[in-house]
mmCIF file of C-alpha atoms in Angstrom:
data_model
loop_
_atom_site.group_PDB
_atom_site.id
_atom_site.type_symbol
_atom_site.label_atom_id
_atom_site.label_comp_id
_atom_site.label_asym_id
_atom_site.label_seq_id
_atom_site.Cartn_x
_atom_site.Cartn_y
_atom_site.Cartn_z
ATOM 1 C CA MET A 24 -0.026 -0.244 -0.084
ATOM 2 C CA PHE A 25 2.684 2.027 1.066
ATOM 3 C CA ARG A 26 4.628 1.358 -2.214
ATOM 4 C CA LEU A 27 1.420 2.096 -4.240
ATOM 5 C CA SER A 28 1.011 5.788 -2.477
ATOM 6 C CA SER A 29 4.308 6.461 -3.341
ATOM 7 C CA ILE A 30 4.215 5.558 -7.117
ATOM 8 C CA LEU A 31 0.668 7.664 -6.985
ATOM 9 C CA LEU A 32 2.694 10.783 -5.424
ATOM 10 C CA SER A 33 5.511 10.700 -7.538
ATOM 11 C CA ALA A 34 3.332 10.341 -10.585
ATOM 12 C CA SER A 35 1.200 13.430 -9.481
ATOM 13 C CA LEU A 36 4.166 15.734 -9.067
ATOM 14 C CA LEU A 37 5.681 14.713 -12.645
ATOM 15 C CA LEU A 38 2.633 15.603 -14.004
ATOM 16 C CA ALA A 39 2.288 18.616 -12.372
ATOM 17 C CA ALA A 40 5.976 19.829 -12.982
ATOM 18 C CA CYS A 41 5.047 19.223 -16.752
ATOM 19 C CA ALA A 42 2.102 21.310 -16.869
ATOM 20 C CA ALA A 43 3.899 23.918 -15.618
ATOM 21 C CA PRO A 44 5.774 26.218 -18.367
ATOM 22 C CA GLN A 45 9.702 26.285 -17.350
ATOM 23 C CA PRO A 46 10.918 29.826 -18.115
ATOM 24 C CA THR A 47 13.950 29.563 -20.787
ATOM 25 C CA MET A 48 17.186 30.036 -18.879
ATOM 26 C CA GLY A 49 19.836 32.152 -20.452
ATOM 27 C CA PRO A 50 23.537 30.911 -19.884
ATOM 28 C CA ASP A 51 23.924 32.650 -16.619
ATOM 29 C CA GLY A 52 20.902 30.782 -15.352
ATOM 30 C CA LYS A 53 18.715 33.588 -14.886
ATOM 31 C CA PRO A 54 15.339 33.557 -16.977
ATOM 32 C CA LEU A 55 15.306 35.103 -20.297
ATOM 33 C CA PRO A 56 13.304 38.000 -20.688
ATOM 34 C CA LYS A 57 9.844 37.890 -22.257
ATOM 35 C CA LEU A 58 8.711 40.030 -24.877
ATOM 36 C CA TYR A 59 6.989 42.974 -23.455
ATOM 37 C CA LYS A 60 4.773 44.522 -26.218
ATOM 38 C CA ILE A 61 2.919 47.544 -25.651
ATOM 39 C CA GLY A 62 0.061 48.328 -27.800
ATOM 40 C CA ALA A 63 -1.480 51.719 -28.641
ATOM 41 C CA GLY A 64 -4.325 51.141 -25.955
ATOM 42 C CA ASP A 65 -1.613 50.902 -23.308
ATOM 43 C CA VAL A 66 -0.136 54.123 -23.217
ATOM 44 C CA SER A 67 -1.830 56.080 -20.503
ATOM 45 C CA LYS A 68 -1.954 52.834 -18.350
ATOM 46 C CA ILE A 69 1.584 52.573 -18.311
ATOM 47 C CA GLN A 70 2.291 56.218 -17.771
ATOM 48 C CA PHE A 71 -0.202 56.333 -14.987
ATOM 49 C CA ARG A 72 1.586 53.147 -13.392
ATOM 50 C CA MET A 73 4.693 54.906 -13.179
ATOM 51 C CA LEU A 74 3.316 57.946 -11.715
ATOM 52 C CA ASP A 75 1.658 56.296 -9.040
ATOM 53 C CA SER A 76 4.984 54.174 -8.804
ATOM 54 C CA VAL A 77 6.996 57.046 -8.634
ATOM 55 C CA ASN A 78 4.920 58.782 -6.043
ATOM 56 C CA SER A 79 4.970 55.809 -3.787
ATOM 57 C CA LEU A 80 8.694 55.658 -3.864
ATOM 58 C CA ARG A 81 8.808 59.472 -2.868
ATOM 59 C CA GLN A 82 5.929 59.337 -0.420
ATOM 60 C CA ALA A 83 8.196 56.598 1.473
ATOM 61 C CA VAL A 84 11.514 59.074 1.493
ATOM 62 C CA GLY A 85 9.269 61.856 2.690
ATOM 63 C CA ALA A 86 9.616 63.617 -0.762
ATOM 64 C CA GLY A 87 6.568 65.453 -2.104
ATOM 65 C CA SER A 88 4.221 64.135 -5.163
ATOM 66 C CA VAL A 89 4.950 64.871 -8.981
ATOM 67 C CA GLU A 90 2.882 65.299 -11.697
ATOM 68 C CA PHE A 91 3.245 64.875 -15.055
ATOM 69 C CA ASP A 92 4.581 67.978 -17.489
ATOM 70 C CA SER A 93 3.775 67.823 -20.898
ATOM 71 C CA GLN A 94 6.627 69.510 -22.169
ATOM 72 C CA LEU A 95 9.131 67.358 -20.174
ATOM 73 C CA ASN A 96 7.041 64.304 -21.598
ATOM 74 C CA ALA A 97 8.038 65.436 -24.948
ATOM 75 C CA ALA A 98 11.420 65.953 -24.204
ATOM 76 C CA ALA A 99 11.657 62.188 -23.119
ATOM 77 C CA ALA A 100 9.625 60.886 -25.770
ATOM 78 C CA THR A 101 12.050 62.748 -28.694
ATOM 79 C CA HIS A 102 14.947 61.301 -26.493
ATOM 80 C CA ALA A 103 13.666 57.694 -26.419
ATOM 81 C CA ARG A 104 13.287 57.592 -30.374
ATOM 82 C CA ASP A 105 16.392 59.101 -30.775
ATOM 83 C CA MET A 106 18.517 56.832 -28.619
ATOM 84 C CA SER A 107 16.845 54.023 -30.613
ATOM 85 C CA LEU A 108 18.081 55.576 -33.835
ATOM 86 C CA GLN A 109 21.680 55.565 -32.716
ATOM 87 C CA ASN A 110 21.172 52.400 -30.676
ATOM 88 C CA ARG A 111 22.578 53.360 -27.654
ATOM 89 C CA PRO A 112 21.691 54.656 -24.179
ATOM 90 C CA TRP A 113 23.056 57.613 -23.309
ATOM 91 C CA HIS A 114 22.095 61.503 -22.408
ATOM 92 C CA PHE A 115 23.623 62.958 -25.522
ATOM 93 C CA GLY A 116 21.289 63.393 -28.546
ATOM 94 C CA SER A 117 22.334 62.671 -32.057
ATOM 95 C CA ASP A 118 22.760 66.339 -32.802
ATOM 96 C CA GLY A 119 24.719 66.699 -29.407
ATOM 97 C CA SER A 120 22.304 67.919 -27.302
ATOM 98 C CA SER A 121 22.015 67.552 -23.465
ATOM 99 C CA PRO A 122 19.165 66.816 -21.309
ATOM 100 C CA ILE A 123 19.111 70.419 -20.317
ATOM 101 C CA ASP A 124 19.167 71.426 -24.216
ATOM 102 C CA ARG A 125 15.903 69.218 -24.760
ATOM 103 C CA ALA A 126 14.116 70.291 -21.890
ATOM 104 C CA THR A 127 14.796 73.711 -22.883
ATOM 105 C CA ARG A 128 13.700 73.231 -26.194
ATOM 106 C CA VAL A 129 10.645 72.374 -25.785
ATOM 107 C CA GLY A 130 9.896 75.120 -23.429
ATOM 108 C CA PHE A 131 10.304 73.900 -19.939
ATOM 109 C CA SER A 132 11.400 76.828 -17.801
ATOM 110 C CA GLY A 133 11.618 75.366 -14.758
ATOM 111 C CA LEU A 134 14.539 73.645 -12.472
ATOM 112 C CA TYR A 135 15.688 70.584 -14.129
ATOM 113 C CA ILE A 136 17.113 67.754 -12.140
ATOM 114 C CA GLY A 137 17.901 65.026 -14.015
ATOM 115 C CA GLU A 138 17.269 62.166 -16.292
ATOM 116 C CA ALA A 139 16.782 58.679 -16.037
ATOM 117 C CA LEU A 140 17.260 56.208 -19.099
ATOM 118 C CA SER A 141 17.246 52.430 -20.397
ATOM 119 C CA GLU A 142 17.520 50.079 -22.934
ATOM 120 C CA THR A 143 15.797 46.950 -22.076
ATOM 121 C CA TYR A 144 13.116 44.532 -23.092
ATOM 122 C CA GLU A 145 11.699 44.725 -19.210
ATOM 123 C CA THR A 146 8.297 46.852 -18.053
ATOM 124 C CA GLU A 147 8.369 49.815 -16.868
ATOM 125 C CA GLY A 148 8.111 48.675 -13.323
ATOM 126 C CA GLU A 149 11.458 46.391 -13.664
ATOM 127 C CA THR A 150 12.864 49.419 -15.418
ATOM 128 C CA LEU A 151 11.894 51.647 -12.198
ATOM 129 C CA ALA A 152 13.272 49.195 -10.008
ATOM 130 C CA ALA A 153 16.274 49.042 -11.884
ATOM 131 C CA TRP A 154 16.635 52.780 -11.679
ATOM 132 C CA MET A 155 16.166 52.835 -7.855
ATOM 133 C CA ASP A 156 18.652 50.441 -7.548
ATOM 134 C CA ASP A 157 21.386 52.975 -8.884
ATOM 135 C CA PRO A 158 22.166 55.960 -6.778
ATOM 136 C CA VAL A 159 22.499 58.331 -9.515
ATOM 137 C CA THR A 160 19.227 57.765 -10.900
ATOM 138 C CA ARG A 161 17.608 56.906 -7.387
ATOM 139 C CA ARG A 162 18.795 60.544 -6.033
ATOM 140 C CA ILE A 163 16.990 62.231 -9.338
ATOM 141 C CA ILE A 164 13.664 60.163 -9.060
ATOM 142 C CA VAL A 165 13.534 61.155 -4.875
ATOM 143 C CA ASP A 166 14.828 64.498 -5.224
ATOM 144 C CA SER A 167 12.877 66.443 -2.766
ATOM 145 C CA ARG A 168 13.055 69.707 -4.992
ATOM 146 C CA ALA A 169 11.130 67.426 -7.822
ATOM 147 C CA ASN A 170 7.448 68.262 -8.415
ATOM 148 C CA ARG A 171 7.311 67.516 -12.233
ATOM 149 C CA ILE A 172 8.427 64.600 -14.576
ATOM 150 C CA GLY A 173 8.278 63.536 -18.020
ATOM 151 C CA PHE A 174 8.325 59.978 -19.055
ATOM 152 C CA ALA A 175 8.015 58.076 -22.715
ATOM 153 C CA TRP A 176 9.433 55.327 -24.198
ATOM 154 C CA PHE A 177 10.074 53.842 -27.966
ATOM 155 C CA GLN A 178 9.320 50.500 -28.712
ATOM 156 C CA GLU A 179 11.232 48.991 -31.725
ATOM 157 C CA THR A 180 9.510 45.804 -34.163
ATOM 158 C CA ASN A 181 11.732 43.670 -32.295
ATOM 159 C CA GLY A 182 10.665 44.422 -28.909
ATOM 160 C CA LYS A 183 13.573 46.397 -27.181
ATOM 161 C CA ILE A 184 12.207 49.295 -25.551
ATOM 162 C CA TRP A 185 13.760 52.892 -24.614
ATOM 163 C CA TRP A 186 12.706 54.663 -21.588
ATOM 164 C CA VAL A 187 13.303 58.072 -20.615
ATOM 165 C CA MET A 188 12.054 59.651 -17.463
ATOM 166 C CA GLU A 189 12.741 63.710 -17.385
ATOM 167 C CA VAL A 190 12.728 64.927 -13.789
ATOM 168 C CA GLY A 191 12.423 69.054 -12.856
ATOM 169 C CA ALA A 192 10.262 71.587 -10.518
ATOM 170 C CA VAL A 193 8.591 74.630 -11.116
ATOM 171 C CA ASN A 194 7.336 76.979 -9.028
#
């Protein structure tokens, strides 16, 4: 009886393991990223999930909330597309512009605090977590002077996403 129970239990566990999808592992032993495809109907959902997440993180450190700034959003969107064209995540535009130049170009006249950017296949939440793990981008995101952000991305047809967040303050 014990042997039959053991065989049935082993078979049940084996079948359960077969039914669960196993993640594909990379050479580093970590699961390979899944394609995160952003549809046209997802834009406002993603933007406001990011805004809510940033404000929660800021609240946890005693900083005030931020809100979207259309000019900083425009600067972020322009730079996300430009990074894709350059095929590199960095703070300078293909025309040599700096983050401050781009914010000024779109009419932002407040205090420019900083920029966070990423080249990834990850979601906005995973990207924000990576930014918060880096001391430089963390300081920008939770800067107590900030009260405005711009947030945008550009997704290539292969699924790669270029994320950009601009942080500033207006009186």
